[in-house]
CSV table of C-alpha atoms in Angstrom, one decimal:
chain,number,residue,atom,x,y,z
B,1,MET,CA,48.6,25.1,39.9
B,2,ASP,CA,49.3,21.7,38.4
B,3,TYR,CA,46.8,20.1,35.9
B,4,TYR,CA,46.1,16.7,34.5
B,5,LEU,CA,44.8,16.2,31.0
B,6,GLY,CA,42.3,13.5,30.0
B,7,ILE,CA,41.8,12.7,26.3
B,8,ASP,CA,38.6,10.8,25.4
B,9,VAL,CA,38.6,9.3,21.9
B,10,GLY,CA,34.9,8.6,21.5
B,11,THR,CA,33.0,7.2,18.6
B,12,SER,CA,31.0,10.4,17.9
B,13,LYS,CA,33.3,13.0,19.5
B,14,VAL,CA,36.9,13.6,20.5
B,15,LYS,CA,37.5,15.5,23.7
B,16,SER,CA,40.5,16.9,25.6
B,17,VAL,CA,39.6,17.8,29.2
B,18,LEU,CA,41.8,19.8,31.6
B,19,PHE,CA,41.5,18.8,35.3
B,20,ASP,CA,42.9,20.4,38.4
B,21,THR,CA,44.5,18.3,41.2
B,22,HIS,CA,41.1,17.6,42.7
B,23,PHE,CA,39.9,16.4,39.3
B,24,ASN,CA,37.4,19.1,38.8
B,25,GLU,CA,36.8,20.0,35.1
B,26,CYS,CA,38.5,23.2,34.2
B,27,LEU,CA,38.2,23.2,30.4
B,28,VAL,CA,36.6,21.0,27.8
B,29,ALA,CA,37.6,21.1,24.1
B,30,SER,CA,35.7,18.8,21.6
B,31,VAL,CA,35.3,18.1,17.9
B,32,ASP,CA,32.9,15.8,16.1
B,33,ASN,CA,34.2,12.5,14.9
B,34,LEU,CA,32.9,11.2,11.6
B,35,THR,CA,31.8,7.5,11.2
B,36,LEU,CA,31.8,6.2,7.6
B,37,SER,CA,29.5,3.4,6.4
B,38,PRO,CA,30.6,2.4,2.9
B,39,ARG,CA,28.3,-0.6,2.9
B,40,PRO,CA,25.3,-1.6,5.1
B,41,GLY,CA,26.5,-2.8,8.5
B,42,TYR,CA,30.0,-1.3,8.0
B,43,ALA,CA,31.3,1.3,10.5
B,44,GLU,CA,34.7,2.9,9.9
B,45,GLN,CA,36.8,5.9,10.8
B,46,ASP,CA,39.7,7.6,9.1
B,47,MET,CA,42.6,7.2,11.5
B,48,GLN,CA,44.4,10.3,10.4
B,49,SER,CA,41.3,12.4,10.7
B,50,LEU,CA,40.8,11.1,14.2
B,51,TRP,CA,44.4,12.2,15.1
B,52,LEU,CA,43.9,15.6,13.6
B,53,GLY,CA,40.7,16.0,15.7
B,54,VAL,CA,42.8,15.2,18.8
B,55,VAL,CA,45.4,17.8,17.7
B,56,SER,CA,42.7,20.4,17.3
B,57,THR,CA,41.3,19.8,20.8
B,58,LEU,CA,44.8,19.9,22.4
B,59,LYS,CA,45.6,23.2,20.6
B,60,THR,CA,42.4,24.7,22.1
B,61,VAL,CA,43.4,23.5,25.6
B,62,MET,CA,46.9,24.8,25.3
B,63,ALA,CA,45.6,28.2,24.2
B,64,SER,CA,43.8,28.6,27.5
B,65,PRO,CA,45.0,31.3,29.9
B,66,LEU,CA,44.9,28.6,32.6
B,67,LEU,CA,48.2,27.2,31.2
B,68,ARG,CA,50.2,30.5,30.9
B,69,GLN,CA,51.8,30.0,34.3
B,70,ASN,CA,50.8,26.4,35.1
B,71,THR,CA,51.8,23.0,33.9
B,72,ILE,CA,50.3,19.7,32.8
B,73,ARG,CA,51.8,17.0,35.0
B,74,SER,CA,50.7,14.0,33.0
B,75,ILE,CA,48.2,12.9,30.3
B,76,GLY,CA,45.8,10.0,30.2
B,77,ILE,CA,43.8,8.6,27.3
B,78,THR,CA,40.6,6.6,27.1
B,79,GLY,CA,38.5,5.7,24.1
B,80,GLN,CA,36.1,3.6,22.2
B,81,GLY,CA,37.0,-0.1,22.5
B,82,GLU,CA,37.3,-3.1,20.3
B,83,GLY,CA,37.5,-2.7,16.5
B,84,VAL,CA,40.8,-2.9,14.6
B,85,TRP,CA,43.3,-0.1,14.0
B,86,LEU,CA,46.2,-1.2,11.8
B,87,VAL,CA,49.5,0.6,10.8
B,88,ASP,CA,52.4,-0.3,8.6
B,89,LYS,CA,56.1,-0.4,9.4
B,90,GLN,CA,56.3,3.4,9.1
B,91,GLY,CA,53.4,3.8,11.5
B,92,HIS,CA,51.0,5.0,8.8
B,93,PRO,CA,47.4,3.7,8.7
B,94,ILE,CA,46.8,0.9,6.1
B,95,ARG,CA,43.1,1.4,5.9
B,96,ASN,CA,40.2,3.0,7.8
B,97,ALA,CA,39.8,1.7,11.3
B,98,ILE,CA,37.0,-0.9,11.6
B,99,LEU,CA,34.9,0.1,14.7
B,100,TRP,CA,33.2,-1.8,17.5
B,101,SER,CA,29.8,-1.0,15.9
B,102,ASP,CA,30.7,-2.7,12.6
B,103,THR,CA,28.7,-5.9,12.0
B,104,ARG,CA,30.4,-7.2,8.8
B,105,SER,CA,31.7,-10.3,10.7
B,106,ALA,CA,28.1,-11.3,11.8
B,107,ALA,CA,28.0,-14.3,9.3
B,108,LEU,CA,31.4,-15.4,10.4
B,109,VAL,CA,30.3,-15.2,14.1
B,110,GLU,CA,27.4,-17.5,13.3
B,111,GLN,CA,29.7,-20.0,11.7
B,112,PHE,CA,31.9,-20.1,14.9
B,113,LYS,CA,28.8,-20.3,17.1
B,114,GLN,CA,27.8,-23.5,15.3
B,115,GLN,CA,31.0,-25.2,16.4
B,116,PRO,CA,30.1,-27.3,19.5
B,117,GLY,CA,31.6,-26.0,22.7
B,118,LEU,CA,33.8,-23.3,21.0
B,119,GLU,CA,32.0,-20.3,22.5
B,120,GLU,CA,32.1,-21.7,26.0
B,121,GLN,CA,35.7,-22.7,25.6
B,122,LEU,CA,36.7,-19.2,24.6
B,123,PHE,CA,34.5,-17.5,27.2
B,124,ALA,CA,36.4,-19.5,29.9
B,125,ILE,CA,39.6,-17.8,28.6
B,126,ASN,CA,38.7,-14.3,27.6
B,127,GLY,CA,35.3,-13.7,29.4
B,128,THR,CA,33.4,-12.7,26.3
B,129,PRO,CA,30.9,-14.3,23.9
B,130,LEU,CA,31.4,-14.4,20.2
B,131,LEU,CA,30.2,-11.0,18.9
B,132,PRO,CA,30.8,-9.0,15.6
B,133,CYS,CA,32.3,-6.2,17.7
B,134,ASN,CA,35.2,-8.4,19.0
B,135,SER,CA,38.6,-7.4,17.6
B,136,SER,CA,39.4,-11.1,17.3
B,137,LEU,CA,36.4,-11.7,15.0
B,138,ILE,CA,37.1,-8.6,12.9
B,139,LEU,CA,40.7,-9.9,12.4
B,140,SER,CA,39.2,-13.2,11.3
B,141,TRP,CA,37.0,-11.4,8.8
B,142,LEU,CA,40.1,-9.5,7.5
B,143,GLN,CA,42.0,-12.7,7.1
B,144,GLN,CA,39.2,-14.2,5.0
B,145,TYR,CA,38.2,-11.2,2.9
B,146,GLU,CA,41.2,-8.7,3.0
B,147,PRO,CA,44.3,-10.8,3.5
B,148,GLU,CA,46.4,-8.2,1.8
B,149,THR,CA,45.5,-5.8,4.6
B,150,LEU,CA,46.9,-8.1,7.2
B,151,ALA,CA,50.0,-8.8,5.1
B,152,GLN,CA,50.8,-5.1,5.0
B,153,ALA,CA,50.1,-4.5,8.7
B,154,ASP,CA,53.0,-4.2,11.2
B,155,ARG,CA,51.1,-3.3,14.4
B,156,PHE,CA,47.6,-3.6,15.8
B,157,PHE,CA,46.1,-0.8,18.0
B,158,PHE,CA,42.9,0.1,19.7
B,159,ALA,CA,41.7,3.7,19.2
B,160,LYS,CA,43.4,5.2,22.3
B,161,ASP,CA,46.6,3.2,21.6
B,162,TRP,CA,46.8,4.8,18.1
B,163,ILE,CA,46.5,8.3,19.6
B,164,ARG,CA,49.0,7.5,22.3
B,165,TYR,CA,51.4,6.3,19.6
B,166,GLN,CA,51.0,9.6,17.7
B,167,LEU,CA,51.8,11.5,20.9
B,168,THR,CA,54.8,9.5,22.0
B,169,GLY,CA,56.1,7.4,19.2
B,170,GLU,CA,55.8,4.3,21.5
B,171,SER,CA,53.8,1.2,20.6
B,172,TRP,CA,51.9,-0.4,23.4
B,173,LEU,CA,48.6,-2.2,24.1
B,174,GLU,CA,46.9,-1.8,27.4
B,175,ILE,CA,45.2,-4.5,29.5
B,176,SER,CA,41.6,-3.3,29.7
B,177,ASP,CA,41.2,-2.7,26.0
B,178,THR,CA,42.9,-6.0,25.1
B,179,GLY,CA,40.7,-7.7,27.7
B,180,THR,CA,37.6,-7.3,25.5
B,181,SER,CA,38.4,-10.4,23.4
B,182,LEU,CA,42.1,-11.1,23.1
B,183,LEU,CA,43.3,-11.5,26.7
B,184,ASP,CA,43.5,-14.5,28.9
B,185,LEU,CA,41.8,-12.8,31.8
B,186,GLN,CA,43.2,-15.1,34.5
B,187,ARG,CA,46.8,-14.7,33.4
B,188,GLY,CA,46.6,-11.1,32.2
B,189,GLU,CA,48.4,-11.9,28.9
B,190,LEU,CA,47.5,-12.3,25.2
B,191,SER,CA,45.7,-15.6,24.7
B,192,HIS,CA,47.4,-17.7,21.9
B,193,GLU,CA,44.6,-20.3,22.4
B,194,VAL,CA,42.0,-17.7,21.4
B,195,LEU,CA,44.0,-16.9,18.3
B,196,THR,CA,44.5,-20.6,17.5
B,197,GLN,CA,40.8,-21.5,17.9
B,198,LEU,CA,39.8,-18.6,15.6
B,199,GLY,CA,42.5,-19.4,13.1
B,200,ILE,CA,44.4,-16.1,13.3
B,201,THR,CA,47.7,-17.1,15.0
B,202,ASN,CA,49.5,-15.3,12.2
B,203,THR,CA,48.2,-12.0,13.7
B,204,ALA,CA,50.2,-12.5,17.0
B,205,ARG,CA,53.1,-10.7,15.4
B,206,LEU,CA,51.0,-7.5,15.2
B,207,PHE,CA,50.4,-7.1,18.9
B,208,PRO,CA,52.7,-4.7,20.8
B,209,PRO,CA,53.5,-5.5,24.5
B,210,LEU,CA,50.9,-5.0,27.2
B,211,LEU,CA,50.9,-2.4,30.0
B,212,PRO,CA,48.6,-1.9,33.0
B,213,SER,CA,46.3,1.1,32.8
B,214,ALA,CA,48.2,3.3,35.2
B,215,ALA,CA,51.7,2.7,33.7
B,216,VAL,CA,53.7,5.4,31.9
B,217,ALA,CA,53.6,4.4,28.3
B,218,GLY,CA,55.8,7.2,26.9
B,219,HIS,CA,56.4,10.9,26.8
B,220,ILE,CA,55.3,13.7,24.5
B,221,THR,CA,57.7,14.0,21.6
B,222,ALA,CA,59.5,17.2,20.6
B,223,GLU,CA,57.7,17.1,17.2
B,224,VAL,CA,54.2,16.9,18.8
B,225,ALA,CA,55.1,19.5,21.4
B,226,GLN,CA,56.0,21.9,18.7
B,227,ILE,CA,52.8,21.3,16.7
B,228,ILE,CA,50.4,21.5,19.7
B,229,GLY,CA,52.2,23.7,22.2
B,230,LEU,CA,52.6,21.0,24.8
B,231,GLU,CA,55.9,20.7,26.7
B,232,ALA,CA,58.1,17.9,25.4
B,233,GLY,CA,58.6,15.1,27.8
B,234,ILE,CA,55.2,15.1,29.6
B,235,PRO,CA,54.4,11.6,30.7
B,236,VAL,CA,51.5,9.8,28.9
B,237,CYS,CA,50.0,6.8,30.7
B,238,ALA,CA,48.6,3.7,29.1
B,239,GLY,CA,45.0,4.7,29.8
B,240,ALA,CA,41.9,2.5,29.7
B,241,LEU,CA,39.0,1.3,27.7
B,242,ASP,CA,36.1,3.9,27.9
B,243,VAL,CA,33.8,1.8,30.0
B,244,SER,CA,36.6,1.1,32.5
B,245,ALA,CA,37.9,4.6,32.7
B,246,THR,CA,34.4,6.0,33.1
B,247,ALA,CA,33.7,3.6,36.0
B,248,LEU,CA,36.8,5.0,37.7
B,249,GLY,CA,35.9,8.6,36.9
B,250,MET,CA,32.4,8.3,38.3
B,251,GLY,CA,33.4,6.4,41.4
B,252,ALA,CA,32.1,2.9,40.6
B,253,VAL,CA,35.2,1.2,42.2
B,254,ASN,CA,33.8,-1.1,44.9
B,255,HIS,CA,32.6,-4.7,44.5
B,256,GLY,CA,28.9,-4.7,43.5
B,257,ASP,CA,28.8,-1.0,42.3
B,258,VAL,CA,26.5,-0.7,39.3
B,259,TYR,CA,26.7,1.9,36.6
B,260,THR,CA,25.4,2.8,33.2
B,261,ILE,CA,27.0,5.0,30.5
B,262,LEU,CA,24.1,6.7,28.6
B,263,GLY,CA,26.1,7.0,25.4
B,264,THR,CA,26.3,5.5,22.0
B,265,THR,CA,26.2,2.0,23.5
B,266,CYS,CA,24.2,2.5,26.7
B,267,CYS,CA,26.5,0.2,28.5
B,268,THR,CA,25.7,-1.2,32.0
B,269,GLY,CA,28.4,-2.6,34.3
B,270,ILE,CA,28.7,-4.3,37.7
B,271,VAL,CA,32.1,-4.0,39.4
B,272,CYS,CA,33.4,-7.2,40.7
B,273,HIS,CA,36.6,-8.7,42.2
B,274,ASP,CA,36.3,-12.0,40.4
B,275,ILE,CA,35.0,-13.6,37.2
B,276,LYS,CA,31.7,-15.1,38.5
B,277,ARG,CA,29.2,-15.7,35.7
B,278,ILE,CA,25.8,-14.8,37.1
B,279,ASN,CA,24.0,-14.1,33.8
B,280,ARG,CA,24.8,-16.3,30.8
B,281,LYS,CA,24.6,-13.3,28.5
B,282,THR,CA,27.3,-11.2,30.3
B,283,ARG,CA,30.9,-10.6,29.5
B,284,PHE,CA,33.9,-9.4,31.5
B,285,VAL,CA,36.5,-6.7,31.0
B,286,PRO,CA,39.2,-5.5,33.3
B,287,HIS,CA,38.5,-2.4,35.4
B,288,ALA,CA,40.8,0.5,35.3
B,289,LEU,CA,41.8,-0.3,38.9
B,290,SER,CA,44.2,-3.3,38.7
B,291,GLY,CA,42.8,-6.5,40.1
B,292,ASN,CA,39.1,-5.7,39.5
B,293,TYR,CA,36.7,-6.6,36.6
B,294,ILE,CA,33.5,-5.3,35.1
B,295,ASN,CA,30.6,-7.6,34.5
B,296,LEU,CA,29.4,-5.9,31.3
B,297,PHE,CA,26.2,-5.5,29.3
B,298,ALA,CA,27.0,-3.3,26.4
B,299,MET,CA,24.0,-2.7,24.2
B,300,GLN,CA,24.5,-2.2,20.5
B,301,SER,CA,22.8,1.2,20.5
B,302,GLY,CA,21.8,3.6,23.3
B,303,THR,CA,21.5,7.3,22.5
B,304,PRO,CA,21.1,6.7,18.7
B,305,ASN,CA,17.6,5.6,19.5
B,306,ILE,CA,17.0,9.0,21.1
B,307,ASP,CA,18.7,10.9,18.3
B,308,TRP,CA,16.4,9.2,15.8
B,309,ALA,CA,13.3,9.9,17.9
B,310,LEU,CA,14.1,13.5,18.4
B,311,SER,CA,14.7,14.0,14.7
B,312,GLN,CA,11.4,12.4,13.8
B,313,LEU,CA,9.0,13.2,16.7
B,314,ALA,CA,10.2,16.4,18.5
B,315,GLU,CA,9.8,20.0,17.5
B,316,ASN,CA,13.4,20.6,18.7
B,317,SER,CA,16.1,18.8,20.6
B,318,ASP,CA,16.2,21.0,23.7
B,319,PHE,CA,16.0,18.7,26.7
B,320,SER,CA,14.3,21.3,28.9
B,321,HIS,CA,11.5,21.9,26.4
B,322,ILE,CA,11.0,18.2,25.7
B,323,SER,CA,11.0,17.3,29.4
B,324,THR,CA,8.1,19.7,30.0
B,325,GLN,CA,6.1,18.0,27.3
B,326,LEU,CA,6.9,14.5,28.3
B,327,LYS,CA,6.2,15.0,32.0
B,328,ALA,CA,2.6,15.4,31.0
B,329,ILE,CA,2.6,11.8,29.6
B,330,PRO,CA,1.9,9.3,32.4
B,331,ALA,CA,4.5,6.6,33.2
B,332,GLY,CA,4.1,3.6,31.0
B,333,CYS,CA,2.8,5.8,28.1
B,334,GLY,CA,-0.6,4.1,28.2
B,335,GLY,CA,0.9,0.7,27.3
B,336,VAL,CA,3.0,1.9,24.4
B,337,PHE,CA,6.4,0.1,24.3
B,338,TYR,CA,9.5,0.9,22.3
B,339,GLN,CA,12.1,-1.8,21.6
B,340,PRO,CA,15.5,0.1,21.6
B,341,TYR,CA,17.3,-2.2,19.1
B,342,ILE,CA,17.8,0.3,16.2
B,343,ASN,CA,21.0,-1.3,15.1
B,344,GLY,CA,20.5,-4.9,16.3
B,345,GLU,CA,21.5,-6.0,19.8
B,346,ARG,CA,24.4,-7.7,21.6
B,347,ALA,CA,23.5,-7.5,25.3
B,348,PRO,CA,21.7,-8.7,27.3
B,349,PHE,CA,20.8,-10.9,24.3
B,350,TYR,CA,22.5,-11.3,20.9
B,351,SER,CA,20.5,-10.6,17.7
B,352,PRO,CA,22.0,-8.8,14.8
B,353,SER,CA,18.6,-8.9,13.1
B,354,ALA,CA,16.8,-7.2,15.9
B,355,ARG,CA,15.3,-3.8,15.1
B,356,ALA,CA,13.5,-1.0,16.9
B,357,GLY,CA,9.8,-0.7,16.9
B,358,PHE,CA,6.7,0.5,18.8
B,359,PHE,CA,4.0,-1.8,20.2
B,360,GLY,CA,0.6,-0.9,21.7
B,361,VAL,CA,-0.1,2.2,19.6
B,362,SER,CA,-3.8,3.2,19.6
B,363,GLN,CA,-5.8,6.1,18.1
B,364,HIS,CA,-5.0,8.0,21.3
B,365,THR,CA,-1.3,7.8,21.0
B,366,THR,CA,0.5,11.0,20.3
B,367,ASP,CA,4.1,11.9,19.2
B,368,ASN,CA,4.8,12.7,22.9
B,369,HIS,CA,3.7,9.2,23.9
B,370,LEU,CA,6.0,7.7,21.3
B,371,LEU,CA,8.9,9.9,22.3
B,372,ARG,CA,8.6,9.2,26.0
B,373,ALA,CA,8.3,5.5,25.1
B,374,VAL,CA,11.8,5.7,23.6
B,375,PHE,CA,13.2,7.0,26.9
B,376,GLU,CA,11.3,4.3,28.8
B,377,GLY,CA,12.4,1.6,26.3
B,378,LEU,CA,16.1,2.3,27.1
B,379,ALA,CA,15.3,2.3,30.8
B,380,TYR,CA,13.6,-1.1,30.5
B,381,ALA,CA,16.7,-2.3,28.7
B,382,ILE,CA,18.9,-1.3,31.6
B,383,LYS,CA,16.5,-3.1,34.0
B,384,ASP,CA,16.7,-6.1,31.6
B,385,SER,CA,20.5,-6.1,32.0
B,386,LEU,CA,20.3,-6.1,35.8
B,387,ALA,CA,17.5,-8.7,36.1
B,388,ASP,CA,19.7,-11.4,37.6
B,389,TYR,CA,21.4,-9.1,40.1
B,390,PRO,CA,20.3,-7.9,43.6
B,391,ALA,CA,17.7,-5.2,43.5
B,392,GLY,CA,18.0,-1.8,45.0
B,393,GLY,CA,21.2,0.1,45.8
B,394,ARG,CA,22.8,2.9,43.8
B,395,LEU,CA,23.0,3.1,40.0
B,396,TYR,CA,25.8,5.5,38.8
B,397,LEU,CA,24.9,7.2,35.5
B,398,ALA,CA,27.2,9.0,33.1
B,399,GLY,CA,27.4,10.0,29.4
B,400,GLY,CA,25.7,12.5,27.2
B,401,GLY,CA,22.2,11.2,28.1
B,402,ALA,CA,22.8,12.1,31.8
B,403,ALA,CA,22.0,15.7,30.8
B,404,SER,CA,18.3,14.8,30.8
B,405,SER,CA,16.9,14.9,34.4
B,406,LEU,CA,13.6,13.5,33.1
B,407,TRP,CA,15.4,10.4,31.7
B,408,LEU,CA,17.4,10.0,34.9
B,409,GLN,CA,14.2,10.0,37.0
B,410,ILE,CA,12.6,7.5,34.5
B,411,ILE,CA,15.6,5.2,35.0
B,412,ALA,CA,15.4,5.5,38.8
B,413,ASN,CA,11.7,4.6,38.7
B,414,CYS,CA,12.0,1.8,36.2
B,415,THR,CA,15.0,0.1,37.9
B,416,GLY,CA,14.0,0.9,41.4
B,417,ARG,CA,17.5,2.1,42.1
B,418,GLU,CA,18.8,5.3,43.5
B,419,VAL,CA,20.4,7.1,40.5
B,420,ILE,CA,23.6,9.0,41.2
B,421,THR,CA,25.2,11.5,38.8
B,422,ARG,CA,28.1,13.8,39.2
B,423,ARG,CA,28.5,17.5,38.4
B,424,ALA,CA,31.6,16.5,36.3
B,425,LYS,CA,30.3,15.4,33.0
B,426,GLU,CA,33.4,14.1,31.2
B,427,LEU,CA,33.8,11.1,33.4
B,428,GLY,CA,35.7,9.0,30.9
B,429,ALA,CA,38.3,11.7,30.5
B,430,ARG,CA,38.3,12.1,34.3
B,431,GLY,CA,39.1,8.5,34.8
B,432,ALA,CA,41.9,8.8,32.3
B,433,ALA,CA,43.2,11.9,34.2
B,434,ILE,CA,43.1,9.9,37.5
B,435,LEU,CA,45.2,7.2,35.8
B,436,ALA,CA,47.6,9.8,34.6
B,437,ALA,CA,48.0,11.1,38.1
B,438,GLN,CA,48.5,7.5,39.5
B,439,SER,CA,51.1,6.8,36.8
B,440,ILE,CA,53.4,9.5,38.3
B,441,GLY,CA,52.9,8.3,41.9
B,442,GLN,CA,50.0,10.5,43.0
B,443,THR,CA,47.4,9.0,45.4
B,444,VAL,CA,43.8,9.9,44.4
B,445,TYR,CA,41.8,7.1,46.0
B,446,PRO,CA,39.0,6.8,47.1
B,447,ILE,CA,37.3,8.6,44.3
B,448,ASP,CA,33.8,8.4,45.9
B,449,SER,CA,34.7,10.9,48.6
B,450,LEU,CA,34.3,13.8,46.2
B,451,ASP,CA,31.2,15.8,47.1
B,452,ASP,CA,29.7,16.5,43.7
B,453,ILE,CA,26.8,14.2,43.3
B,454,THR,CA,23.1,14.6,42.4
B,455,THR,CA,20.6,11.9,43.5
B,456,TYR,CA,17.3,10.8,41.9
B,457,THR,CA,15.3,8.7,44.3
B,458,PRO,CA,12.7,6.2,43.0
B,459,GLU,CA,9.1,7.3,43.3
B,460,PRO,CA,7.1,4.4,44.7
B,461,GLN,CA,4.0,4.8,42.6
B,462,GLN,CA,6.0,5.1,39.4
B,463,VAL,CA,8.1,2.0,40.4
B,464,GLN,CA,4.8,0.0,40.7
B,465,VAL,CA,3.8,1.1,37.2
B,466,TYR,CA,7.1,0.0,35.6
B,467,ASN,CA,7.3,-3.2,37.6
B,468,ALA,CA,3.8,-4.2,36.2
B,469,LEU,CA,4.8,-3.4,32.6
B,470,TYR,CA,8.3,-4.7,32.6
B,471,PRO,CA,7.3,-8.4,32.1
B,472,VAL,CA,5.4,-7.3,28.9
B,473,PHE,CA,8.6,-5.6,27.6
B,474,ARG,CA,10.5,-8.9,28.2
B,475,GLN,CA,7.8,-11.1,26.7
B,476,LEU,CA,7.7,-8.8,23.7
B,477,ARG,CA,11.4,-8.9,22.9
B,478,ASP,CA,11.5,-12.7,23.3
B,479,ALA,CA,8.4,-13.1,21.0
B,480,LEU,CA,9.9,-10.8,18.4
B,481,GLN,CA,13.1,-12.7,17.9
B,482,PRO,CA,11.8,-15.2,15.3
B,483,VAL,CA,9.9,-12.3,13.6
B,484,TRP,CA,13.2,-10.3,13.3
B,485,GLN,CA,14.9,-13.3,11.8
B,486,ALA,CA,12.0,-13.8,9.3
B,487,ARG,CA,12.2,-10.2,8.3
B,488,GLU,CA,16.0,-10.5,7.7
B,489,GLN,CA,15.5,-13.6,5.5
B,490,ALA,CA,12.7,-11.9,3.5
B,491,LEU,CA,14.8,-8.8,2.9
B,492,SER,CA,17.8,-11.0,1.9
B,493,GLN,CA,15.5,-12.8,-0.6
B,494,LEU,CA,14.2,-9.5,-2.0
B,495,ASN,CA,17.8,-8.2,-2.3
B,496,THR,CA,18.8,-11.3,-4.3
B,497,LEU,CA,15.7,-10.9,-6.5
B,498,THR,CA,16.4,-7.2,-7.1
B,499,LEU,CA,20.1,-8.0,-8.1
B,500,SER,CA,18.9,-10.7,-10.4
B,501,LEU,CA,16.4,-8.4,-12.2
B,502,HIS,CA,19.0,-5.7,-12.6
B,503,SER,CA,21.4,-8.2,-14.1
B,504,GLN,CA,18.7,-9.1,-16.7
B,505,ASP,CA,18.0,-5.5,-17.6
B,506,PRO,CA,19.3,-4.6,-21.1
B,507,LEU,CA,21.5,-1.5,-21.0
């Protein structure tokens, strides 16, 4: 039997997943991926450690009995988007990668936002607002604060491009990743106007040529083959940004399809054939299927809210045990709300100073009320992202959070949409594997014909509860914005005062 391999270079985990010719998962190998935070707001990863994690997962896959008499036809890669991954002329990392979740450029973003008409001008080109996660803004920050880093750099990559370079020795960028802030979406090419307006034209030399997602970008080298046990010469396709590959893997491929990835970002997308701006807070990225786009609302934090809540409020993190407890709590948690902005927010509104919090706590509120409110808060946030789009229809869900049937039902009830999940769980890797098959001429469309779905139907009484409470959620997040800003200013003043007092302290 032939197989396809999908590699998913995630923020928290690296996975290599083996798929058969029907794109059923046959084997999953994963390792944790460490994010470093040397200063508040910083998020970095060691590029070499990331590569070694991929090597580890590939060795596990290649040791499987499934491959003793069978072959891998081709390999696809997906991964976390945005950020900055730089190498020198020898292909060695210059510094830790700066990730999409890094907010060090927030002050610089505010400076650019103050320039009249600049954000609208750039949005018309690259389909994205000015955000700290944008690779273009991180490059601007590096130019201002680490010019020596850019001077040493020879090539710029995204996460998956770095791994593909390690596998093949070939340097390429790919259109969906580049389409997050650097691409002229209409022309499908690097935007020199964006670089000019942000004052980083000198970085143009760093960008390798562009490839479409389903193009062959190289082949496994003899050196890598010997280390991992792969066969030299296996084609490796360009791959796609994680949100684009996941849309393909779950079957969100038609105009108007809506999906949410319940992962680190809790990202909601609407598939579209053109760049029509319905919501002023949206952004656009290319779909993994050429000629399509994704109208994207990528929250700053999704499951980290739940990770925090489970660590502080739950006896254990077993979803089945937790679900039993939380089902006893009525929908709406008795008017307790949670704002899921534990690391700030970027969609459907932008506020780096936003923070998580509970509202409506009374003497009758229990830990289980608070815990369920966290799940509901994220469901409200998904509903918030879709507020300007037609109601009803299907909502495809994927990501680690899709393992909780309780949360999936809450999302169905809160959004009023029929929630669809697939038995296959590694849908980003699955999308990458589908692209790998397409890159060698295999026809695997339509994806949605695969009979592997589970459906969660909205419950009318619960829908009424969430519809009644949702306006309060919206009013609360709007009212809190000046409070978040005041908090940030107060903390900044306290930090300045503390530093001043320490400097006056005799040693």
